[in-house]
Each structure stands twice: as C-alpha cells, then as structure tokens.
Amino acid sequence: MDAVRTLIAQNSLIASRLGAIENLIVNRGIDLGPVTDPSPDGGLGGIVTGGFGGILGGGIGPIADPSPIDLGKLSRVQLETRLADVELTRKKLDAVEGMFKEALDKL
C-alpha cells in the first residue's frame, strides 16, 4: 500500500512540475511548433536544448556507443532473458529480411 501512495505522490509532483513548465512556455509566448518526436540531438521545435549550454539547458547531448556489458554481474535469469531478447530480435529481423527479398523478387 505504501508503494501505491508513493506512486500517487510522485504522479502529482510530476503533474505539478509539467504544469509549471507549461505555464512558463505559454506565458513567455514560446512557439514550440507542431508536436513531433524529439530529434536525437535534443532539439525542441527549433529551440536548441541539448548539448552544452543550450537555451533551455539539459537535453540529450551527444549519443555515443554504450559501454560493454559486464556479464559477470548478471544473474542466470538476466542472462537467459537477454539471450531470449536476442533470439526474438533475430526472428524479427529475419522476417523483415524475407519481406524485402519478396519485394525484390516481385520487381
């Protein structure tokens, strides 16, 4: 029950912070343009937010390759789960490859 109360409190805190951000944007007359997926560099409707010292600060910043996974820290269940994820991804990629090959054969 405490976990539910904590989630409710966090939800209301997030809602109040989003409301404050929305008020800042609306009151300053910032036009964010149409709602779209954010760009990988943290752009926000033409306003630079990512990287070092953007107008709104923060953002995603440069995206680099992830560091190698230390497999010694994972449990057996975690390793089996990740292996199952790899197998599922391989099956999806094989299906997509088959679709492209069929489309090429029809041309």
Tab-separated table of N, CA and C in Angstrom:
chain	number	residue	atom	x	y	z
A	1	MET	N	0.819	-1.190	0.000
A	1	MET	CA	0.000	0.000	0.000
A	1	MET	C	0.865	1.258	0.000
A	2	ASP	N	2.021	1.178	0.673
A	2	ASP	CA	2.923	2.326	0.696
A	2	ASP	C	3.464	2.628	-0.696
A	3	ALA	N	3.671	1.585	-1.487
A	3	ALA	CA	4.174	1.794	-2.844
A	3	ALA	C	3.152	2.554	-3.682
A	4	VAL	N	1.883	2.252	-3.493
A	4	VAL	CA	0.835	2.954	-4.236
A	4	VAL	C	0.784	4.416	-3.826
A	5	ARG	N	0.893	4.678	-2.545
A	5	ARG	CA	0.888	6.071	-2.063
A	5	ARG	C	2.092	6.831	-2.611
A	6	THR	N	3.225	6.168	-2.649
A	6	THR	CA	4.429	6.800	-3.195
A	6	THR	C	4.242	7.133	-4.668
A	7	LEU	N	3.686	6.193	-5.439
A	7	LEU	CA	3.442	6.446	-6.861
A	7	LEU	C	2.460	7.585	-7.066
A	8	ILE	N	1.423	7.648	-6.243
A	8	ILE	CA	0.439	8.738	-6.354
A	8	ILE	C	1.106	10.076	-6.054
A	9	ALA	N	1.950	10.103	-5.027
A	9	ALA	CA	2.650	11.345	-4.684
A	9	ALA	C	3.601	11.761	-5.795
A	10	GLN	N	4.327	10.796	-6.367
A	10	GLN	CA	5.233	11.114	-7.468
A	10	GLN	C	4.463	11.598	-8.685
A	11	ASN	N	3.319	10.988	-8.956
A	11	ASN	CA	2.492	11.390	-10.095
A	11	ASN	C	2.010	12.824	-9.938
A	12	SER	N	1.556	13.183	-8.752
A	12	SER	CA	1.080	14.557	-8.549
A	12	SER	C	2.236	15.554	-8.634
A	13	LEU	N	3.413	15.164	-8.156
A	13	LEU	CA	4.587	16.040	-8.250
A	13	LEU	C	4.970	16.267	-9.707
A	14	ILE	N	4.979	15.198	-10.495
A	14	ILE	CA	5.300	15.325	-11.915
A	14	ILE	C	4.259	16.192	-12.615
A	15	ALA	N	2.980	15.980	-12.298
A	15	ALA	CA	1.919	16.776	-12.916
A	15	ALA	C	2.078	18.253	-12.581
A	16	SER	N	2.416	18.568	-11.336
A	16	SER	CA	2.583	19.977	-10.969
A	16	SER	C	3.799	20.590	-11.663
A	17	ARG	N	4.886	19.824	-11.798
A	17	ARG	CA	6.069	20.344	-12.491
A	17	ARG	C	5.786	20.559	-13.979
A	18	LEU	N	5.068	19.614	-14.599
A	18	LEU	CA	4.713	19.801	-16.007
A	18	LEU	C	3.805	21.011	-16.185
A	19	GLY	N	2.894	21.213	-15.247
A	19	GLY	CA	2.029	22.405	-15.302
A	19	GLY	C	2.835	23.682	-15.201
A	20	ALA	N	3.848	23.692	-14.325
A	20	ALA	CA	4.694	24.877	-14.186
A	20	ALA	C	5.488	25.137	-15.464
A	21	ILE	N	5.998	24.087	-16.073
A	21	ILE	CA	6.735	24.250	-17.332
A	21	ILE	C	5.812	24.765	-18.425
A	22	GLU	N	4.606	24.206	-18.496
A	22	GLU	CA	3.642	24.658	-19.498
A	22	GLU	C	3.311	26.132	-19.304
A	23	ASN	N	3.122	26.565	-18.046
A	23	ASN	CA	2.840	27.977	-17.773
A	23	ASN	C	4.000	28.868	-18.202
A	24	LEU	N	5.234	28.420	-17.966
A	24	LEU	CA	6.390	29.196	-18.400
A	24	LEU	C	6.395	29.373	-19.912
A	25	ILE	N	6.129	28.294	-20.614
A	25	ILE	CA	6.161	28.340	-22.073
A	25	ILE	C	5.038	29.212	-22.605
A	26	VAL	N	3.834	29.032	-22.089
A	26	VAL	CA	2.685	29.799	-22.574
A	26	VAL	C	2.832	31.278	-22.233
A	27	ASN	N	3.258	31.602	-21.013
A	27	ASN	CA	3.377	32.992	-20.590
A	27	ASN	C	4.499	33.731	-21.300
A	28	ARG	N	5.518	33.030	-21.759
A	28	ARG	CA	6.608	33.671	-22.493
A	28	ARG	C	6.336	33.714	-23.988
A	29	GLY	N	5.259	33.074	-24.413
A	29	GLY	CA	4.902	33.105	-25.825
A	29	GLY	C	5.819	32.314	-26.714
A	30	ILE	N	6.431	31.268	-26.191
A	30	ILE	CA	7.336	30.443	-26.988
A	30	ILE	C	6.499	29.518	-27.854
A	31	ASP	N	6.724	29.574	-29.161
A	31	ASP	CA	6.024	28.693	-30.079
A	31	ASP	C	6.881	27.462	-30.320
A	32	LEU	N	6.416	26.325	-29.836
A	32	LEU	CA	7.178	25.096	-29.986
A	32	LEU	C	6.891	24.393	-31.300
A	33	GLY	N	5.973	24.908	-32.088
A	33	GLY	CA	5.661	24.280	-33.362
A	33	GLY	C	4.809	23.037	-33.165
A	34	PRO	N	4.678	22.226	-34.214
A	34	PRO	CA	3.846	21.034	-34.096
A	34	PRO	C	4.477	19.994	-33.166
A	35	VAL	N	3.626	19.182	-32.579
A	35	VAL	CA	4.104	18.134	-31.686
A	35	VAL	C	4.647	16.987	-32.533
A	36	THR	N	5.917	16.665	-32.358
A	36	THR	CA	6.569	15.586	-33.104
A	36	THR	C	7.481	14.822	-32.168
A	37	ASP	N	8.048	13.722	-32.652
A	37	ASP	CA	9.043	13.001	-31.871
A	37	ASP	C	10.282	13.871	-31.740
A	38	PRO	N	10.941	13.848	-30.575
A	38	PRO	CA	12.152	14.662	-30.429
A	38	PRO	C	13.287	14.129	-31.291
A	39	SER	N	14.110	15.052	-31.743
A	39	SER	CA	15.263	14.641	-32.545
A	39	SER	C	16.320	14.034	-31.630
A	40	PRO	N	17.226	13.232	-32.180
A	40	PRO	CA	18.237	12.595	-31.341
A	40	PRO	C	19.173	13.574	-30.648
A	41	ASP	N	19.328	14.794	-31.204
A	41	ASP	CA	20.247	15.747	-30.581
A	41	ASP	C	19.563	16.620	-29.545
A	42	GLY	N	18.305	16.332	-29.222
A	42	GLY	CA	17.627	17.065	-28.163
A	42	GLY	C	16.977	18.345	-28.630
A	43	GLY	N	16.757	18.529	-29.932
A	43	GLY	CA	16.096	19.726	-30.415
A	43	GLY	C	14.645	19.755	-29.963
A	44	LEU	N	14.087	20.939	-29.791
A	44	LEU	CA	12.707	21.065	-29.313
A	44	LEU	C	12.043	22.181	-30.101
A	45	GLY	N	11.420	21.833	-31.242
A	45	GLY	CA	10.702	22.825	-32.008
A	45	GLY	C	11.570	23.971	-32.485
A	46	GLY	N	12.797	23.717	-32.831
A	46	GLY	CA	13.678	24.770	-33.313
A	46	GLY	C	14.490	25.423	-32.218
A	47	ILE	N	14.199	25.105	-30.953
A	47	ILE	CA	14.951	25.684	-29.849
A	47	ILE	C	16.022	24.688	-29.440
A	48	VAL	N	17.243	25.136	-29.368
A	48	VAL	CA	18.332	24.229	-29.010
A	48	VAL	C	18.251	23.924	-27.526
A	49	THR	N	18.131	22.632	-27.183
A	49	THR	CA	18.065	22.252	-25.772
A	49	THR	C	19.182	21.326	-25.370
A	50	GLY	N	19.764	20.630	-26.314
A	50	GLY	CA	20.739	19.601	-25.968
A	50	GLY	C	22.152	20.119	-25.950
A	51	GLY	N	23.042	19.202	-25.680
A	51	GLY	CA	24.457	19.534	-25.736
A	51	GLY	C	24.906	20.377	-24.564
A	52	PHE	N	25.848	21.255	-24.818
A	52	PHE	CA	26.466	22.034	-23.765
A	52	PHE	C	25.912	23.456	-23.754
A	53	GLY	N	25.126	23.779	-22.743
A	53	GLY	CA	24.638	25.138	-22.567
A	53	GLY	C	23.593	25.554	-23.572
A	54	GLY	N	22.629	24.687	-23.888
A	54	GLY	CA	21.545	25.053	-24.784
A	54	GLY	C	20.687	26.140	-24.163
A	55	ILE	N	19.788	26.703	-24.962
A	55	ILE	CA	18.944	27.794	-24.480
A	55	ILE	C	18.140	27.355	-23.261
A	56	LEU	N	17.517	26.177	-23.347
A	56	LEU	CA	16.718	25.691	-22.221
A	56	LEU	C	17.530	24.791	-21.291
A	57	GLY	N	18.769	24.501	-21.636
A	57	GLY	CA	19.618	23.670	-20.796
A	57	GLY	C	19.225	22.200	-20.858
A	58	GLY	N	20.123	21.339	-20.489
A	58	GLY	CA	19.815	19.916	-20.446
A	58	GLY	C	19.798	19.298	-21.815
A	59	GLY	N	18.812	18.475	-22.100
A	59	GLY	CA	18.723	17.806	-23.383
A	59	GLY	C	19.462	16.485	-23.370
A	60	ILE	N	19.524	15.865	-24.508
A	60	ILE	CA	20.127	14.546	-24.613
A	60	ILE	C	21.635	14.644	-24.734
A	61	GLY	N	22.123	15.545	-25.534
A	61	GLY	CA	23.559	15.675	-25.732
A	61	GLY	C	24.059	14.658	-26.732
A	62	PRO	N	25.356	14.560	-26.894
A	62	PRO	CA	25.906	13.626	-27.879
A	62	PRO	C	25.605	12.179	-27.487
A	63	ILE	N	25.274	11.365	-28.486
A	63	ILE	CA	24.971	9.961	-28.249
A	63	ILE	C	26.184	9.140	-28.661
A	64	ALA	N	26.685	8.345	-27.746
A	64	ALA	CA	27.868	7.531	-28.015
A	64	ALA	C	27.483	6.058	-27.906
A	65	ASP	N	28.370	5.190	-28.366
A	65	ASP	CA	28.141	3.765	-28.203
A	65	ASP	C	28.124	3.428	-26.718
A	66	PRO	N	27.244	2.506	-26.324
A	66	PRO	CA	27.222	2.139	-24.900
A	66	PRO	C	28.481	1.375	-24.520
A	67	SER	N	28.823	1.470	-23.251
A	67	SER	CA	29.996	0.730	-22.783
A	67	SER	C	29.677	-0.767	-22.793
A	68	PRO	N	30.697	-1.608	-22.880
A	68	PRO	CA	30.447	-3.049	-22.903
A	68	PRO	C	29.773	-3.519	-21.616
A	69	ILE	N	28.944	-4.527	-21.755
A	69	ILE	CA	28.218	-5.053	-20.605
A	69	ILE	C	29.141	-5.988	-19.831
A	70	ASP	N	29.180	-5.818	-18.515
A	70	ASP	CA	29.955	-6.713	-17.661
A	70	ASP	C	29.065	-7.910	-17.338
A	71	LEU	N	29.225	-8.984	-18.095
A	71	LEU	CA	28.362	-10.155	-17.949
A	71	LEU	C	28.525	-10.843	-16.607
A	72	GLY	N	29.642	-10.643	-15.949
A	72	GLY	CA	29.870	-11.270	-14.652
A	72	GLY	C	28.935	-10.761	-13.571
A	73	LYS	N	28.338	-9.589	-13.775
A	73	LYS	CA	27.441	-9.010	-12.778
A	73	LYS	C	25.990	-9.437	-12.969
A	74	LEU	N	25.686	-10.129	-14.079
A	74	LEU	CA	24.317	-10.535	-14.349
A	74	LEU	C	24.039	-11.923	-13.784
A	75	SER	N	22.809	-12.111	-13.314
A	75	SER	CA	22.413	-13.422	-12.798
A	75	SER	C	22.051	-14.341	-13.966
A	76	ARG	N	21.821	-15.606	-13.646
A	76	ARG	CA	21.450	-16.585	-14.669
A	76	ARG	C	20.148	-16.180	-15.359
A	77	VAL	N	19.180	-15.726	-14.581
A	77	VAL	CA	17.885	-15.327	-15.150
A	77	VAL	C	18.057	-14.125	-16.074
A	78	GLN	N	18.880	-13.160	-15.676
A	78	GLN	CA	19.113	-11.991	-16.520
A	78	GLN	C	19.799	-12.390	-17.824
A	79	LEU	N	20.765	-13.298	-17.746
A	79	LEU	CA	21.445	-13.755	-18.958
A	79	LEU	C	20.479	-14.502	-19.876
A	80	GLU	N	19.643	-15.360	-19.304
A	80	GLU	CA	18.672	-16.094	-20.120
A	80	GLU	C	17.663	-15.146	-20.758
A	81	THR	N	17.253	-14.118	-20.021
A	81	THR	CA	16.304	-13.140	-20.561
A	81	THR	C	16.924	-12.379	-21.717
A	82	ARG	N	18.150	-11.948	-21.558
A	82	ARG	CA	18.813	-11.209	-22.643
A	82	ARG	C	19.037	-12.089	-23.863
A	83	LEU	N	19.348	-13.358	-23.633
A	83	LEU	CA	19.517	-14.291	-24.740
A	83	LEU	C	18.190	-14.478	-25.485
A	84	ALA	N	17.087	-14.563	-24.728
A	84	ALA	CA	15.767	-14.669	-25.358
A	84	ALA	C	15.447	-13.407	-26.159
A	85	ASP	N	15.837	-12.234	-25.645
A	85	ASP	CA	15.635	-10.984	-26.383
A	85	ASP	C	16.411	-10.988	-27.700
A	86	VAL	N	17.641	-11.491	-27.662
A	86	VAL	CA	18.458	-11.562	-28.876
A	86	VAL	C	17.805	-12.490	-29.898
A	87	GLU	N	17.313	-13.639	-29.431
A	87	GLU	CA	16.657	-14.588	-30.334
A	87	GLU	C	15.400	-13.986	-30.948
A	88	LEU	N	14.606	-13.271	-30.144
A	88	LEU	CA	13.389	-12.638	-30.654
A	88	LEU	C	13.740	-11.569	-31.692
A	89	THR	N	14.755	-10.757	-31.398
A	89	THR	CA	15.176	-9.728	-32.346
A	89	THR	C	15.662	-10.356	-33.647
A	90	ARG	N	16.383	-11.465	-33.546
A	90	ARG	CA	16.866	-12.159	-34.737
A	90	ARG	C	15.685	-12.644	-35.584
A	91	LYS	N	14.644	-13.193	-34.944
A	91	LYS	CA	13.467	-13.666	-35.675
A	91	LYS	C	12.762	-12.507	-36.379
A	92	LYS	N	12.663	-11.364	-35.685
A	92	LYS	CA	12.026	-10.190	-36.299
A	92	LYS	C	12.826	-9.717	-37.506
A	93	LEU	N	14.150	-9.669	-37.360
A	93	LEU	CA	14.996	-9.229	-38.473
A	93	LEU	C	14.917	-10.196	-39.640
A	94	ASP	N	14.859	-11.503	-39.352
A	94	ASP	CA	14.718	-12.491	-40.423
A	94	ASP	C	13.401	-12.292	-41.172
A	95	ALA	N	12.335	-11.986	-40.439
A	95	ALA	CA	11.035	-11.747	-41.081
A	95	ALA	C	11.084	-10.504	-41.971
A	96	VAL	N	11.716	-9.448	-41.486
A	96	VAL	CA	11.837	-8.223	-42.284
A	96	VAL	C	12.688	-8.487	-43.517
A	97	GLU	N	13.774	-9.245	-43.350
A	97	GLU	CA	14.626	-9.586	-44.486
A	97	GLU	C	13.838	-10.372	-45.530
A	98	GLY	N	12.997	-11.286	-45.079
A	98	GLY	CA	12.161	-12.046	-46.004
A	98	GLY	C	11.203	-11.167	-46.785
A	99	MET	N	10.627	-10.167	-46.103
A	99	MET	CA	9.715	-9.236	-46.789
A	99	MET	C	10.446	-8.469	-47.873
A	100	PHE	N	11.672	-8.006	-47.569
A	100	PHE	CA	12.429	-7.255	-48.568
A	100	PHE	C	12.822	-8.140	-49.754
A	101	LYS	N	13.180	-9.376	-49.476
A	101	LYS	CA	13.543	-10.290	-50.549
A	101	LYS	C	12.339	-10.575	-51.443
A	102	GLU	N	11.152	-10.751	-50.847
A	102	GLU	CA	9.942	-10.960	-51.641
A	102	GLU	C	9.646	-9.748	-52.507
A	103	ALA	N	9.824	-8.544	-51.932
A	103	ALA	CA	9.568	-7.322	-52.705
A	103	ALA	C	10.552	-7.204	-53.862
A	104	LEU	N	11.800	-7.576	-53.640
A	104	LEU	CA	12.806	-7.533	-54.717
A	104	LEU	C	12.473	-8.548	-55.805
A	105	ASP	N	12.006	-9.726	-55.413
A	105	ASP	CA	11.662	-10.759	-56.399
A	105	ASP	C	10.493	-10.319	-57.279
A	106	LYS	N	9.576	-9.522	-56.719
A	106	LYS	CA	8.406	-9.071	-57.483
A	106	LYS	C	8.771	-7.989	-58.489
A	107	LEU	N	9.894	-7.320	-58.278
A	107	LEU	CA	10.291	-6.224	-59.184
A	107	LEU	C	10.841	-6.730	-60.467
